[in-house]
Amino acid sequence: MPDAAPQVDVEKERAAATYFKERVYATFTGLAIVLVTATAFHPEADHAFFALVLGVLGITAAGFVSEIISHLAVHREFPGRRRVEEMLKVAGGAMGTVLIPGGIIVLAWVDVLDIDTALTVCAFVFIGTLAVIGWLGVRRSRLPLRQQLLALLLLLALGLLVIGLQTVAHSV
């Protein structure tokens, strides 16, 4: 008798995919906000902080709403308590992307750092976050090492394109 294929927990896989997806959205949003704020004539720390937190909160809330709508469309009913808790956990994870950059901007707000330096550091934090998320996604794949590297380079190129588009869109 052949070995049975390992059981796949579809719910866990969907939750993990949604978690990664929302982190990517929140990170790109935070990065775009930081880049656009940095291009302002005289960026101010309080404005940068609130723009970052409210911008990421907005994209996170949009992701939460899209999950509810998707659930309604597919299952034809509101999600149960366990599913809503899962959605809130994903949203909380996405909001976590502003903790370090937000703290760095607060340091500028209380005059520990220059705002331009703080925004530059925040941009690198967001870029590093995107790199780690991309690497985790590629590493989990079953692709051979060479294809994993190619996938990571492709993700990097697409990420740079997204950053460019968001920066242009927010600065027009």
mmCIF file with all atom_site columns, C-alpha atoms in Angstrom:
data_model
loop_
_atom_site.group_PDB
_atom_site.id
_atom_site.type_symbol
_atom_site.label_atom_id
_atom_site.label_alt_id
_atom_site.label_comp_id
_atom_site.label_asym_id
_atom_site.label_entity_id
_atom_site.label_seq_id
_atom_site.pdbx_PDB_ins_code
_atom_site.Cartn_x
_atom_site.Cartn_y
_atom_site.Cartn_z
_atom_site.occupancy
_atom_site.B_iso_or_equiv
_atom_site.pdbx_formal_charge
_atom_site.auth_seq_id
_atom_site.auth_comp_id
_atom_site.auth_asym_id
_atom_site.auth_atom_id
_atom_site.pdbx_PDB_model_num
ATOM 1   C CA . MET A 1 1   ? 0.000   0.000  0.000  1.00 0.00 ? 1   MET A CA 1
ATOM 2   C CA . PRO A 1 2   ? 1.506   3.391  -1.010 1.00 0.00 ? 2   PRO A CA 1
ATOM 3   C CA . ASP A 1 3   ? 2.266   5.962  1.643  1.00 0.00 ? 3   ASP A CA 1
ATOM 4   C CA . ALA A 1 4   ? -0.519  8.472  2.069  1.00 0.00 ? 4   ALA A CA 1
ATOM 5   C CA . ALA A 1 5   ? 0.299   12.070 1.204  1.00 0.00 ? 5   ALA A CA 1
ATOM 6   C CA . PRO A 1 6   ? 0.774   14.279 4.256  1.00 0.00 ? 6   PRO A CA 1
ATOM 7   C CA . GLN A 1 7   ? -2.413  15.997 5.361  1.00 0.00 ? 7   GLN A CA 1
ATOM 8   C CA . VAL A 1 8   ? -2.466  19.669 4.513  1.00 0.00 ? 8   VAL A CA 1
ATOM 9   C CA . ASP A 1 9   ? -4.243  21.987 6.912  1.00 0.00 ? 9   ASP A CA 1
ATOM 10  C CA . VAL A 1 10  ? -5.819  24.307 4.358  1.00 0.00 ? 10  VAL A CA 1
ATOM 11  C CA . GLU A 1 11  ? -7.018  26.722 7.036  1.00 0.00 ? 11  GLU A CA 1
ATOM 12  C CA . LYS A 1 12  ? -3.516  27.081 8.500  1.00 0.00 ? 12  LYS A CA 1
ATOM 13  C CA . GLU A 1 13  ? -2.007  27.585 5.051  1.00 0.00 ? 13  GLU A CA 1
ATOM 14  C CA . ARG A 1 14  ? -4.625  30.215 4.182  1.00 0.00 ? 14  ARG A CA 1
ATOM 15  C CA . ALA A 1 15  ? -4.022  32.004 7.481  1.00 0.00 ? 15  ALA A CA 1
ATOM 16  C CA . ALA A 1 16  ? -0.248  32.015 6.917  1.00 0.00 ? 16  ALA A CA 1
ATOM 17  C CA . ALA A 1 17  ? -0.671  33.314 3.366  1.00 0.00 ? 17  ALA A CA 1
ATOM 18  C CA . THR A 1 18  ? -3.013  36.065 4.546  1.00 0.00 ? 18  THR A CA 1
ATOM 19  C CA . TYR A 1 19  ? -0.606  37.003 7.353  1.00 0.00 ? 19  TYR A CA 1
ATOM 20  C CA . PHE A 1 20  ? 2.305   37.378 4.907  1.00 0.00 ? 20  PHE A CA 1
ATOM 21  C CA . LYS A 1 21  ? 0.148   39.236 2.391  1.00 0.00 ? 21  LYS A CA 1
ATOM 22  C CA . GLU A 1 22  ? -1.098  41.783 4.932  1.00 0.00 ? 22  GLU A CA 1
ATOM 23  C CA . ARG A 1 23  ? 2.435   42.324 6.284  1.00 0.00 ? 23  ARG A CA 1
ATOM 24  C CA . VAL A 1 24  ? 3.619   43.049 2.752  1.00 0.00 ? 24  VAL A CA 1
ATOM 25  C CA . TYR A 1 25  ? 0.782   45.529 2.127  1.00 0.00 ? 25  TYR A CA 1
ATOM 26  C CA . ALA A 1 26  ? 1.391   47.302 5.432  1.00 0.00 ? 26  ALA A CA 1
ATOM 27  C CA . THR A 1 27  ? 5.151   47.409 4.879  1.00 0.00 ? 27  THR A CA 1
ATOM 28  C CA . PHE A 1 28  ? 4.855   48.845 1.358  1.00 0.00 ? 28  PHE A CA 1
ATOM 29  C CA . THR A 1 29  ? 2.359   51.413 2.647  1.00 0.00 ? 29  THR A CA 1
ATOM 30  C CA . GLY A 1 30  ? 4.643   52.415 5.507  1.00 0.00 ? 30  GLY A CA 1
ATOM 31  C CA . LEU A 1 31  ? 7.623   52.656 3.180  1.00 0.00 ? 31  LEU A CA 1
ATOM 32  C CA . ALA A 1 32  ? 5.711   54.824 0.704  1.00 0.00 ? 32  ALA A CA 1
ATOM 33  C CA . ILE A 1 33  ? 4.574   57.146 3.486  1.00 0.00 ? 33  ILE A CA 1
ATOM 34  C CA . VAL A 1 34  ? 8.111   57.467 4.846  1.00 0.00 ? 34  VAL A CA 1
ATOM 35  C CA . LEU A 1 35  ? 9.556   58.125 1.381  1.00 0.00 ? 35  LEU A CA 1
ATOM 36  C CA . VAL A 1 36  ? 6.959   60.744 0.542  1.00 0.00 ? 36  VAL A CA 1
ATOM 37  C CA . THR A 1 37  ? 7.291   62.413 3.943  1.00 0.00 ? 37  THR A CA 1
ATOM 38  C CA . ALA A 1 38  ? 11.067  62.510 3.479  1.00 0.00 ? 38  ALA A CA 1
ATOM 39  C CA . THR A 1 39  ? 10.621  64.436 0.220  1.00 0.00 ? 39  THR A CA 1
ATOM 40  C CA . ALA A 1 40  ? 8.567   67.156 1.918  1.00 0.00 ? 40  ALA A CA 1
ATOM 41  C CA . PHE A 1 41  ? 10.225  70.582 2.075  1.00 0.00 ? 41  PHE A CA 1
ATOM 42  C CA . HIS A 1 42  ? 10.378  70.620 5.899  1.00 0.00 ? 42  HIS A CA 1
ATOM 43  C CA . PRO A 1 43  ? 9.183   67.260 7.205  1.00 0.00 ? 43  PRO A CA 1
ATOM 44  C CA . GLU A 1 44  ? 7.915   67.395 10.761 1.00 0.00 ? 44  GLU A CA 1
ATOM 45  C CA . ALA A 1 45  ? 8.141   64.449 13.133 1.00 0.00 ? 45  ALA A CA 1
ATOM 46  C CA . ASP A 1 46  ? 4.590   64.692 14.471 1.00 0.00 ? 46  ASP A CA 1
ATOM 47  C CA . HIS A 1 47  ? 3.162   64.781 10.955 1.00 0.00 ? 47  HIS A CA 1
ATOM 48  C CA . ALA A 1 48  ? 5.380   61.866 9.885  1.00 0.00 ? 48  ALA A CA 1
ATOM 49  C CA . PHE A 1 49  ? 4.323   59.807 12.911 1.00 0.00 ? 49  PHE A CA 1
ATOM 50  C CA . PHE A 1 50  ? 0.586   60.324 12.455 1.00 0.00 ? 50  PHE A CA 1
ATOM 51  C CA . ALA A 1 51  ? 0.779   59.871 8.673  1.00 0.00 ? 51  ALA A CA 1
ATOM 52  C CA . LEU A 1 52  ? 2.608   56.575 9.166  1.00 0.00 ? 52  LEU A CA 1
ATOM 53  C CA . VAL A 1 53  ? 0.352   55.180 11.885 1.00 0.00 ? 53  VAL A CA 1
ATOM 54  C CA . LEU A 1 54  ? -2.898  56.296 10.256 1.00 0.00 ? 54  LEU A CA 1
ATOM 55  C CA . GLY A 1 55  ? -1.779  55.180 6.776  1.00 0.00 ? 55  GLY A CA 1
ATOM 56  C CA . VAL A 1 56  ? -0.864  51.682 7.950  1.00 0.00 ? 56  VAL A CA 1
ATOM 57  C CA . LEU A 1 57  ? -4.008  51.531 10.096 1.00 0.00 ? 57  LEU A CA 1
ATOM 58  C CA . GLY A 1 58  ? -6.031  52.420 6.986  1.00 0.00 ? 58  GLY A CA 1
ATOM 59  C CA . ILE A 1 59  ? -4.497  49.699 4.812  1.00 0.00 ? 59  ILE A CA 1
ATOM 60  C CA . THR A 1 60  ? -4.829  47.199 7.662  1.00 0.00 ? 60  THR A CA 1
ATOM 61  C CA . ALA A 1 61  ? -8.500  48.065 8.157  1.00 0.00 ? 61  ALA A CA 1
ATOM 62  C CA . ALA A 1 62  ? -9.034  47.721 4.406  1.00 0.00 ? 62  ALA A CA 1
ATOM 63  C CA . GLY A 1 63  ? -7.451  44.259 4.524  1.00 0.00 ? 63  GLY A CA 1
ATOM 64  C CA . PHE A 1 64  ? -9.711  43.290 7.437  1.00 0.00 ? 64  PHE A CA 1
ATOM 65  C CA . VAL A 1 65  ? -12.807 44.471 5.579  1.00 0.00 ? 65  VAL A CA 1
ATOM 66  C CA . SER A 1 66  ? -11.715 42.642 2.415  1.00 0.00 ? 66  SER A CA 1
ATOM 67  C CA . GLU A 1 67  ? -11.356 39.425 4.430  1.00 0.00 ? 67  GLU A CA 1
ATOM 68  C CA . ILE A 1 68  ? -14.912 39.786 5.752  1.00 0.00 ? 68  ILE A CA 1
ATOM 69  C CA . ILE A 1 69  ? -16.284 40.497 2.277  1.00 0.00 ? 69  ILE A CA 1
ATOM 70  C CA . SER A 1 70  ? -14.353 37.544 0.826  1.00 0.00 ? 70  SER A CA 1
ATOM 71  C CA . HIS A 1 71  ? -15.688 35.268 3.551  1.00 0.00 ? 71  HIS A CA 1
ATOM 72  C CA . LEU A 1 72  ? -19.250 36.449 2.886  1.00 0.00 ? 72  LEU A CA 1
ATOM 73  C CA . ALA A 1 73  ? -18.850 35.907 -0.860 1.00 0.00 ? 73  ALA A CA 1
ATOM 74  C CA . VAL A 1 74  ? -17.361 32.417 -0.542 1.00 0.00 ? 74  VAL A CA 1
ATOM 75  C CA . HIS A 1 75  ? -19.223 31.016 2.485  1.00 0.00 ? 75  HIS A CA 1
ATOM 76  C CA . ARG A 1 76  ? -22.457 33.050 2.164  1.00 0.00 ? 76  ARG A CA 1
ATOM 77  C CA . GLU A 1 77  ? -22.429 33.904 5.874  1.00 0.00 ? 77  GLU A CA 1
ATOM 78  C CA . PHE A 1 78  ? -20.560 36.090 8.328  1.00 0.00 ? 78  PHE A CA 1
ATOM 79  C CA . PRO A 1 79  ? -17.362 34.606 9.684  1.00 0.00 ? 79  PRO A CA 1
ATOM 80  C CA . GLY A 1 80  ? -17.583 32.903 13.067 1.00 0.00 ? 80  GLY A CA 1
ATOM 81  C CA . ARG A 1 81  ? -15.844 34.103 16.206 1.00 0.00 ? 81  ARG A CA 1
ATOM 82  C CA . ARG A 1 82  ? -12.734 31.974 15.615 1.00 0.00 ? 82  ARG A CA 1
ATOM 83  C CA . ARG A 1 83  ? -12.357 33.280 12.070 1.00 0.00 ? 83  ARG A CA 1
ATOM 84  C CA . VAL A 1 84  ? -12.817 36.917 13.173 1.00 0.00 ? 84  VAL A CA 1
ATOM 85  C CA . GLU A 1 85  ? -10.183 36.391 15.883 1.00 0.00 ? 85  GLU A CA 1
ATOM 86  C CA . GLU A 1 86  ? -7.848  35.038 13.194 1.00 0.00 ? 86  GLU A CA 1
ATOM 87  C CA . MET A 1 87  ? -8.557  38.093 11.020 1.00 0.00 ? 87  MET A CA 1
ATOM 88  C CA . LEU A 1 88  ? -7.824  40.413 13.945 1.00 0.00 ? 88  LEU A CA 1
ATOM 89  C CA . LYS A 1 89  ? -4.569  38.556 14.653 1.00 0.00 ? 89  LYS A CA 1
ATOM 90  C CA . VAL A 1 90  ? -3.511  39.092 11.030 1.00 0.00 ? 90  VAL A CA 1
ATOM 91  C CA . ALA A 1 91  ? -4.448  42.784 11.273 1.00 0.00 ? 91  ALA A CA 1
ATOM 92  C CA . GLY A 1 92  ? -2.462  43.114 14.496 1.00 0.00 ? 92  GLY A CA 1
ATOM 93  C CA . GLY A 1 93  ? 0.553   41.568 12.804 1.00 0.00 ? 93  GLY A CA 1
ATOM 94  C CA . ALA A 1 94  ? 0.270   44.045 9.964  1.00 0.00 ? 94  ALA A CA 1
ATOM 95  C CA . MET A 1 95  ? 0.087   46.931 12.432 1.00 0.00 ? 95  MET A CA 1
ATOM 96  C CA . GLY A 1 96  ? 3.257   45.570 14.001 1.00 0.00 ? 96  GLY A CA 1
ATOM 97  C CA . THR A 1 97  ? 5.148   46.846 10.975 1.00 0.00 ? 97  THR A CA 1
ATOM 98  C CA . VAL A 1 98  ? 4.964   50.396 12.381 1.00 0.00 ? 98  VAL A CA 1
ATOM 99  C CA . LEU A 1 99  ? 6.413   49.638 15.817 1.00 0.00 ? 99  LEU A CA 1
ATOM 100 C CA . ILE A 1 100 ? 10.104  50.153 15.053 1.00 0.00 ? 100 ILE A CA 1
ATOM 101 C CA . PRO A 1 101 ? 9.686   52.931 12.443 1.00 0.00 ? 101 PRO A CA 1
ATOM 102 C CA . GLY A 1 102 ? 7.126   54.655 14.664 1.00 0.00 ? 102 GLY A CA 1
ATOM 103 C CA . GLY A 1 103 ? 9.545   54.504 17.583 1.00 0.00 ? 103 GLY A CA 1
ATOM 104 C CA . ILE A 1 104 ? 12.324  55.949 15.436 1.00 0.00 ? 104 ILE A CA 1
ATOM 105 C CA . ILE A 1 105 ? 10.091  58.840 14.397 1.00 0.00 ? 105 ILE A CA 1
ATOM 106 C CA . VAL A 1 106 ? 9.133   59.429 18.037 1.00 0.00 ? 106 VAL A CA 1
ATOM 107 C CA . LEU A 1 107 ? 12.868  59.804 18.756 1.00 0.00 ? 107 LEU A CA 1
ATOM 108 C CA . ALA A 1 108 ? 12.911  62.591 16.168 1.00 0.00 ? 108 ALA A CA 1
ATOM 109 C CA . TRP A 1 109 ? 9.761   64.078 17.693 1.00 0.00 ? 109 TRP A CA 1
ATOM 110 C CA . VAL A 1 110 ? 11.504  64.377 21.081 1.00 0.00 ? 110 VAL A CA 1
ATOM 111 C CA . ASP A 1 111 ? 14.659  65.755 19.419 1.00 0.00 ? 111 ASP A CA 1
ATOM 112 C CA . VAL A 1 112 ? 16.898  62.735 19.965 1.00 0.00 ? 112 VAL A CA 1
ATOM 113 C CA . LEU A 1 113 ? 17.289  62.284 16.184 1.00 0.00 ? 113 LEU A CA 1
ATOM 114 C CA . ASP A 1 114 ? 17.081  64.599 13.212 1.00 0.00 ? 114 ASP A CA 1
ATOM 115 C CA . ILE A 1 115 ? 13.843  63.927 11.275 1.00 0.00 ? 115 ILE A CA 1
ATOM 116 C CA . ASP A 1 116 ? 15.677  63.397 7.989  1.00 0.00 ? 116 ASP A CA 1
ATOM 117 C CA . THR A 1 117 ? 17.914  60.783 9.615  1.00 0.00 ? 117 THR A CA 1
ATOM 118 C CA . ALA A 1 118 ? 14.919  59.141 11.272 1.00 0.00 ? 118 ALA A CA 1
ATOM 119 C CA . LEU A 1 119 ? 13.020  58.884 7.990  1.00 0.00 ? 119 LEU A CA 1
ATOM 120 C CA . THR A 1 120 ? 16.071  57.431 6.231  1.00 0.00 ? 120 THR A CA 1
ATOM 121 C CA . VAL A 1 121 ? 16.494  54.820 8.967  1.00 0.00 ? 121 VAL A CA 1
ATOM 122 C CA . CYS A 1 122 ? 12.765  54.021 8.746  1.00 0.00 ? 122 CYS A CA 1
ATOM 123 C CA . ALA A 1 123 ? 13.022  53.500 4.994  1.00 0.00 ? 123 ALA A CA 1
ATOM 124 C CA . PHE A 1 124 ? 15.849  51.007 5.520  1.00 0.00 ? 124 PHE A CA 1
ATOM 125 C CA . VAL A 1 125 ? 13.841  49.240 8.252  1.00 0.00 ? 125 VAL A CA 1
ATOM 126 C CA . PHE A 1 126 ? 10.892  48.852 5.855  1.00 0.00 ? 126 PHE A CA 1
ATOM 127 C CA . ILE A 1 127 ? 13.146  47.680 3.013  1.00 0.00 ? 127 ILE A CA 1
ATOM 128 C CA . GLY A 1 128 ? 14.772  45.182 5.379  1.00 0.00 ? 128 GLY A CA 1
ATOM 129 C CA . THR A 1 129 ? 11.345  43.978 6.470  1.00 0.00 ? 129 THR A CA 1
ATOM 130 C CA . LEU A 1 130 ? 10.322  43.424 2.850  1.00 0.00 ? 130 LEU A CA 1
ATOM 131 C CA . ALA A 1 131 ? 13.559  41.528 2.208  1.00 0.00 ? 131 ALA A CA 1
ATOM 132 C CA . VAL A 1 132 ? 12.969  39.245 5.205  1.00 0.00 ? 132 VAL A CA 1
ATOM 133 C CA . ILE A 1 133 ? 9.338   38.590 4.232  1.00 0.00 ? 133 ILE A CA 1
ATOM 134 C CA . GLY A 1 134 ? 10.398  37.808 0.652  1.00 0.00 ? 134 GLY A CA 1
ATOM 135 C CA . TRP A 1 135 ? 13.191  35.550 1.842  1.00 0.00 ? 135 TRP A CA 1
ATOM 136 C CA . LEU A 1 136 ? 10.844  33.659 4.198  1.00 0.00 ? 136 LEU A CA 1
ATOM 137 C CA . GLY A 1 137 ? 8.369   33.154 1.382  1.00 0.00 ? 137 GLY A CA 1
ATOM 138 C CA . VAL A 1 138 ? 10.979  31.959 -1.079 1.00 0.00 ? 138 VAL A CA 1
ATOM 139 C CA . ARG A 1 139 ? 12.726  29.783 1.503  1.00 0.00 ? 139 ARG A CA 1
ATOM 140 C CA . ARG A 1 140 ? 9.495   27.901 2.213  1.00 0.00 ? 140 ARG A CA 1
ATOM 141 C CA . SER A 1 141 ? 9.109   27.050 -1.454 1.00 0.00 ? 141 SER A CA 1
ATOM 142 C CA . ARG A 1 142 ? 10.121  23.702 -2.893 1.00 0.00 ? 142 ARG A CA 1
ATOM 143 C CA . LEU A 1 143 ? 12.129  25.381 -5.641 1.00 0.00 ? 143 LEU A CA 1
ATOM 144 C CA . PRO A 1 144 ? 15.769  24.436 -6.211 1.00 0.00 ? 144 PRO A CA 1
ATOM 145 C CA . LEU A 1 145 ? 18.255  26.925 -4.758 1.00 0.00 ? 145 LEU A CA 1
ATOM 146 C CA . ARG A 1 146 ? 18.969  28.570 -8.125 1.00 0.00 ? 146 ARG A CA 1
ATOM 147 C CA . GLN A 1 147 ? 15.265  29.155 -8.738 1.00 0.00 ? 147 GLN A CA 1
ATOM 148 C CA . GLN A 1 148 ? 14.842  30.463 -5.181 1.00 0.00 ? 148 GLN A CA 1
ATOM 149 C CA . LEU A 1 149 ? 17.557  33.048 -5.854 1.00 0.00 ? 149 LEU A CA 1
ATOM 150 C CA . LEU A 1 150 ? 15.920  33.961 -9.159 1.00 0.00 ? 150 LEU A CA 1
ATOM 151 C CA . ALA A 1 151 ? 12.545  34.307 -7.406 1.00 0.00 ? 151 ALA A CA 1
ATOM 152 C CA . LEU A 1 152 ? 14.099  36.522 -4.743 1.00 0.00 ? 152 LEU A CA 1
ATOM 153 C CA . LEU A 1 153 ? 15.693  38.743 -7.405 1.00 0.00 ? 153 LEU A CA 1
ATOM 154 C CA . LEU A 1 154 ? 12.363  38.958 -9.233 1.00 0.00 ? 154 LEU A CA 1
ATOM 155 C CA . LEU A 1 155 ? 10.605  39.902 -5.994 1.00 0.00 ? 155 LEU A CA 1
ATOM 156 C CA . LEU A 1 156 ? 13.278  42.530 -5.348 1.00 0.00 ? 156 LEU A CA 1
ATOM 157 C CA . ALA A 1 157 ? 12.788  44.035 -8.817 1.00 0.00 ? 157 ALA A CA 1
ATOM 158 C CA . LEU A 1 158 ? 9.003   44.045 -8.416 1.00 0.00 ? 158 LEU A CA 1
ATOM 159 C CA . GLY A 1 159 ? 9.371   45.576 -4.953 1.00 0.00 ? 159 GLY A CA 1
ATOM 160 C CA . LEU A 1 160 ? 11.510  48.382 -6.340 1.00 0.00 ? 160 LEU A CA 1
ATOM 161 C CA . LEU A 1 161 ? 8.895   48.973 -9.045 1.00 0.00 ? 161 LEU A CA 1
ATOM 162 C CA . VAL A 1 162 ? 6.133   49.174 -6.415 1.00 0.00 ? 162 VAL A CA 1
ATOM 163 C CA . ILE A 1 163 ? 8.215   51.586 -4.307 1.00 0.00 ? 163 ILE A CA 1
ATOM 164 C CA . GLY A 1 164 ? 8.809   53.761 -7.364 1.00 0.00 ? 164 GLY A CA 1
ATOM 165 C CA . LEU A 1 165 ? 5.137   53.803 -8.334 1.00 0.00 ? 165 LEU A CA 1
ATOM 166 C CA . GLN A 1 166 ? 3.984   54.567 -4.787 1.00 0.00 ? 166 GLN A CA 1
ATOM 167 C CA . THR A 1 167 ? 6.519   57.335 -4.395 1.00 0.00 ? 167 THR A CA 1
ATOM 168 C CA . VAL A 1 168 ? 5.480   58.943 -7.674 1.00 0.00 ? 168 VAL A CA 1
ATOM 169 C CA . ALA A 1 169 ? 1.784   58.563 -6.841 1.00 0.00 ? 169 ALA A CA 1
ATOM 170 C CA . HIS A 1 170 ? 2.153   60.147 -3.399 1.00 0.00 ? 170 HIS A CA 1
ATOM 171 C CA . SER A 1 171 ? 4.340   62.995 -4.597 1.00 0.00 ? 171 SER A CA 1
ATOM 172 C CA . VAL A 1 172 ? 2.148   64.152 -7.483 1.00 0.00 ? 172 VAL A CA 1
#
